[in-house]
Amino acid sequence: MYRPNYLKVSLSLLLNLLLCGLPSVAFTQTIAKPQTPSKQNRVNNRNQQSGSIQVKVPIKTLPGRRENGSTRRGGCLFGDQPLIVLLLPSTNLGLTTAAYPKFFWYTPDNTAQTILFSLYKVDEKLRPRTLVYQTNFKPSTQARITSLTLPNNGKVAPLAIDQIYQWSVSIVCDIQDPSPRSVISVHGWVQRVNISNNVANQLKRSSLRERLSVYAAQGLWFDLLATVAELRACNPSDTTLSDIWTSLLQQVELDYLAKQPFYQQCPRR
């Protein structure tokens, strides 16, 4: 991991920049009510055969910035899409059942020196209060979709149910210059939610592929995206899975990322 000695000071300054620019607004939880599992799952199971699953997302839009980038700001982002993008719905909020979810984002061709990932617990006005996890690493210089799983190592607390968390990704073009011209940041939100016993039992009985329909019907964006990514890694020649991935990104207006490379190993089970 890329960790020069002077990076700690620069990243501390970077955090101050990130937090100072965040809006302070009250949040009233309004989540789209999912259809009953049996009805919606039947629809999605049929659609899955043709490479299309309709995912329900939260109807409440939270203030965030899932896309950001400009060659004028830091001079280290290039290509046709010089943006850093969080793979989130346009509402900026994604739901999960996972205590340690997987996060996805896109970085373009770049000459950045480091990437900073941060996860904060927030208060009722969405102000970051407690740093849950933070890490930095050297980015790939070529455009790609990257993922990071919140580590379950005994040092990081699991996401609390119904708690809102802010997650952010920052590209640092020059670690000696933590000013806005060198730091390009995006941020969104994740919320861990409870599911009914009926849905939980259905997931236990389902194969990994069958779970896609359940996750989509319940609006569990993080679970759905992580599962499709895993299935694609384990079945690289399955074009239906590629079509599902494309369809999901199209539904959240990120279709321009559908063909971007994404590297993930098939996990052992």
mmCIF file with all atom_site columns, N, CA and C in Angstrom, residues 115-121 130-137 150-151 155-157 167-169:
data_model
loop_
_atom_site.group_PDB
_atom_site.id
_atom_site.type_symbol
_atom_site.label_atom_id
_atom_site.label_alt_id
_atom_site.label_comp_id
_atom_site.label_asym_id
_atom_site.label_entity_id
_atom_site.label_seq_id
_atom_site.pdbx_PDB_ins_code
_atom_site.Cartn_x
_atom_site.Cartn_y
_atom_site.Cartn_z
_atom_site.occupancy
_atom_site.B_iso_or_equiv
_atom_site.pdbx_formal_charge
_atom_site.auth_seq_id
_atom_site.auth_comp_id
_atom_site.auth_asym_id
_atom_site.auth_atom_id
_atom_site.pdbx_PDB_model_num
ATOM 1  N N  . ILE A 1 115 ? -5.522  7.320  -3.720 1.00 0.00 ? 115 ILE A N  1
ATOM 2  C CA . ILE A 1 115 ? -6.974  7.371  -3.541 1.00 0.00 ? 115 ILE A CA 1
ATOM 3  C C  . ILE A 1 115 ? -7.260  7.206  -2.059 1.00 0.00 ? 115 ILE A C  1
ATOM 4  N N  . LEU A 1 116 ? -8.187  8.006  -1.548 1.00 0.00 ? 116 LEU A N  1
ATOM 5  C CA . LEU A 1 116 ? -8.586  7.931  -0.144 1.00 0.00 ? 116 LEU A CA 1
ATOM 6  C C  . LEU A 1 116 ? -10.049 7.498  -0.066 1.00 0.00 ? 116 LEU A C  1
ATOM 7  N N  . PHE A 1 117 ? -10.310 6.398  0.638  1.00 0.00 ? 117 PHE A N  1
ATOM 8  C CA . PHE A 1 117 ? -11.674 5.926  0.892  1.00 0.00 ? 117 PHE A CA 1
ATOM 9  C C  . PHE A 1 117 ? -11.998 6.182  2.358  1.00 0.00 ? 117 PHE A C  1
ATOM 10 N N  . SER A 1 118 ? -13.182 6.767  2.616  1.00 0.00 ? 118 SER A N  1
ATOM 11 C CA . SER A 1 118 ? -13.589 7.066  3.992  1.00 0.00 ? 118 SER A CA 1
ATOM 12 C C  . SER A 1 118 ? -15.042 6.673  4.208  1.00 0.00 ? 118 SER A C  1
ATOM 13 N N  . LEU A 1 119 ? -15.331 6.187  5.408  1.00 0.00 ? 119 LEU A N  1
ATOM 14 C CA . LEU A 1 119 ? -16.702 5.849  5.800  1.00 0.00 ? 119 LEU A CA 1
ATOM 15 C C  . LEU A 1 119 ? -16.979 6.486  7.152  1.00 0.00 ? 119 LEU A C  1
ATOM 16 N N  . TYR A 1 120 ? -18.047 7.301  7.213  1.00 0.00 ? 120 TYR A N  1
ATOM 17 C CA . TYR A 1 120 ? -18.397 8.022  8.430  1.00 0.00 ? 120 TYR A CA 1
ATOM 18 C C  . TYR A 1 120 ? -19.809 7.677  8.890  1.00 0.00 ? 120 TYR A C  1
ATOM 19 N N  . LYS A 1 121 ? -19.971 7.554  10.189 1.00 0.00 ? 121 LYS A N  1
ATOM 20 C CA . LYS A 1 121 ? -21.295 7.523  10.792 1.00 0.00 ? 121 LYS A CA 1
ATOM 21 C C  . LYS A 1 121 ? -21.756 8.966  10.932 1.00 0.00 ? 121 LYS A C  1
ATOM 22 N N  . THR A 1 130 ? -18.477 10.270 13.272 1.00 0.00 ? 130 THR A N  1
ATOM 23 C CA . THR A 1 130 ? -17.555 9.228  13.709 1.00 0.00 ? 130 THR A CA 1
ATOM 24 C C  . THR A 1 130 ? -16.929 8.546  12.502 1.00 0.00 ? 130 THR A C  1
ATOM 25 N N  . LEU A 1 131 ? -15.603 8.564  12.436 1.00 0.00 ? 131 LEU A N  1
ATOM 26 C CA . LEU A 1 131 ? -14.905 7.856  11.371 1.00 0.00 ? 131 LEU A CA 1
ATOM 27 C C  . LEU A 1 131 ? -14.942 6.363  11.659 1.00 0.00 ? 131 LEU A C  1
ATOM 28 N N  . VAL A 1 132 ? -15.564 5.614  10.768 1.00 0.00 ? 132 VAL A N  1
ATOM 29 C CA . VAL A 1 132 ? -15.681 4.168  10.936 1.00 0.00 ? 132 VAL A CA 1
ATOM 30 C C  . VAL A 1 132 ? -14.492 3.452  10.311 1.00 0.00 ? 132 VAL A C  1
ATOM 31 N N  . TYR A 1 133 ? -14.104 3.912  9.129  1.00 0.00 ? 133 TYR A N  1
ATOM 32 C CA . TYR A 1 133 ? -13.003 3.243  8.415  1.00 0.00 ? 133 TYR A CA 1
ATOM 33 C C  . TYR A 1 133 ? -12.413 4.206  7.401  1.00 0.00 ? 133 TYR A C  1
ATOM 34 N N  . GLN A 1 134 ? -11.106 4.104  7.220  1.00 0.00 ? 134 GLN A N  1
ATOM 35 C CA . GLN A 1 134 ? -10.426 4.909  6.213  1.00 0.00 ? 134 GLN A CA 1
ATOM 36 C C  . GLN A 1 134 ? -9.182  4.178  5.731  1.00 0.00 ? 134 GLN A C  1
ATOM 37 N N  . THR A 1 135 ? -8.942  4.263  4.437  1.00 0.00 ? 135 THR A N  1
ATOM 38 C CA . THR A 1 135 ? -7.737  3.662  3.879  1.00 0.00 ? 135 THR A CA 1
ATOM 39 C C  . THR A 1 135 ? -7.337  4.430  2.633  1.00 0.00 ? 135 THR A C  1
ATOM 40 N N  . ASN A 1 136 ? -6.086  4.324  2.253  1.00 0.00 ? 136 ASN A N  1
ATOM 41 C CA . ASN A 1 136 ? -5.619  4.938  1.019  1.00 0.00 ? 136 ASN A CA 1
ATOM 42 C C  . ASN A 1 136 ? -4.734  3.951  0.267  1.00 0.00 ? 136 ASN A C  1
ATOM 43 N N  . PHE A 1 137 ? -4.707  4.086  -1.041 1.00 0.00 ? 137 PHE A N  1
ATOM 44 C CA . PHE A 1 137 ? -3.914  3.170  -1.856 1.00 0.00 ? 137 PHE A CA 1
ATOM 45 C C  . PHE A 1 137 ? -3.617  3.808  -3.205 1.00 0.00 ? 137 PHE A C  1
ATOM 46 N N  . LEU A 1 150 ? -15.725 -3.469 3.073  1.00 0.00 ? 150 LEU A N  1
ATOM 47 C CA . LEU A 1 150 ? -15.437 -3.030 4.432  1.00 0.00 ? 150 LEU A CA 1
ATOM 48 C C  . LEU A 1 150 ? -14.880 -4.226 5.202  1.00 0.00 ? 150 LEU A C  1
ATOM 49 N N  . PRO A 1 151 ? -13.670 -4.115 5.757  1.00 0.00 ? 151 PRO A N  1
ATOM 50 C CA . PRO A 1 151 ? -13.032 -5.293 6.349  1.00 0.00 ? 151 PRO A CA 1
ATOM 51 C C  . PRO A 1 151 ? -13.689 -5.754 7.647  1.00 0.00 ? 151 PRO A C  1
ATOM 52 N N  . LYS A 1 155 ? -11.482 -5.012 13.910 1.00 0.00 ? 155 LYS A N  1
ATOM 53 C CA . LYS A 1 155 ? -11.091 -3.638 14.200 1.00 0.00 ? 155 LYS A CA 1
ATOM 54 C C  . LYS A 1 155 ? -12.120 -2.618 13.699 1.00 0.00 ? 155 LYS A C  1
ATOM 55 N N  . VAL A 1 156 ? -12.940 -3.035 12.755 1.00 0.00 ? 156 VAL A N  1
ATOM 56 C CA . VAL A 1 156 ? -13.939 -2.144 12.160 1.00 0.00 ? 156 VAL A CA 1
ATOM 57 C C  . VAL A 1 156 ? -15.323 -2.576 12.621 1.00 0.00 ? 156 VAL A C  1
ATOM 58 N N  . ALA A 1 157 ? -16.083 -1.631 13.150 1.00 0.00 ? 157 ALA A N  1
ATOM 59 C CA . ALA A 1 157 ? -17.430 -1.949 13.633 1.00 0.00 ? 157 ALA A CA 1
ATOM 60 C C  . ALA A 1 157 ? -18.359 -2.240 12.462 1.00 0.00 ? 157 ALA A C  1
ATOM 61 N N  . TRP A 1 167 ? -20.132 7.603  2.676  1.00 0.00 ? 167 TRP A N  1
ATOM 62 C CA . TRP A 1 167 ? -18.867 7.074  2.159  1.00 0.00 ? 167 TRP A CA 1
ATOM 63 C C  . TRP A 1 167 ? -18.367 7.977  1.049  1.00 0.00 ? 167 TRP A C  1
ATOM 64 N N  . SER A 1 168 ? -17.080 8.147  1.006  1.00 0.00 ? 168 SER A N  1
ATOM 65 C CA . SER A 1 168 ? -16.491 9.059  0.033  1.00 0.00 ? 168 SER A CA 1
ATOM 66 C C  . SER A 1 168 ? -15.229 8.451  -0.553 1.00 0.00 ? 168 SER A C  1
ATOM 67 N N  . VAL A 1 169 ? -14.954 8.851  -1.776 1.00 0.00 ? 169 VAL A N  1
ATOM 68 C CA . VAL A 1 169 ? -13.724 8.464  -2.469 1.00 0.00 ? 169 VAL A CA 1
ATOM 69 C C  . VAL A 1 169 ? -13.096 9.741  -3.003 1.00 0.00 ? 169 VAL A C  1
#
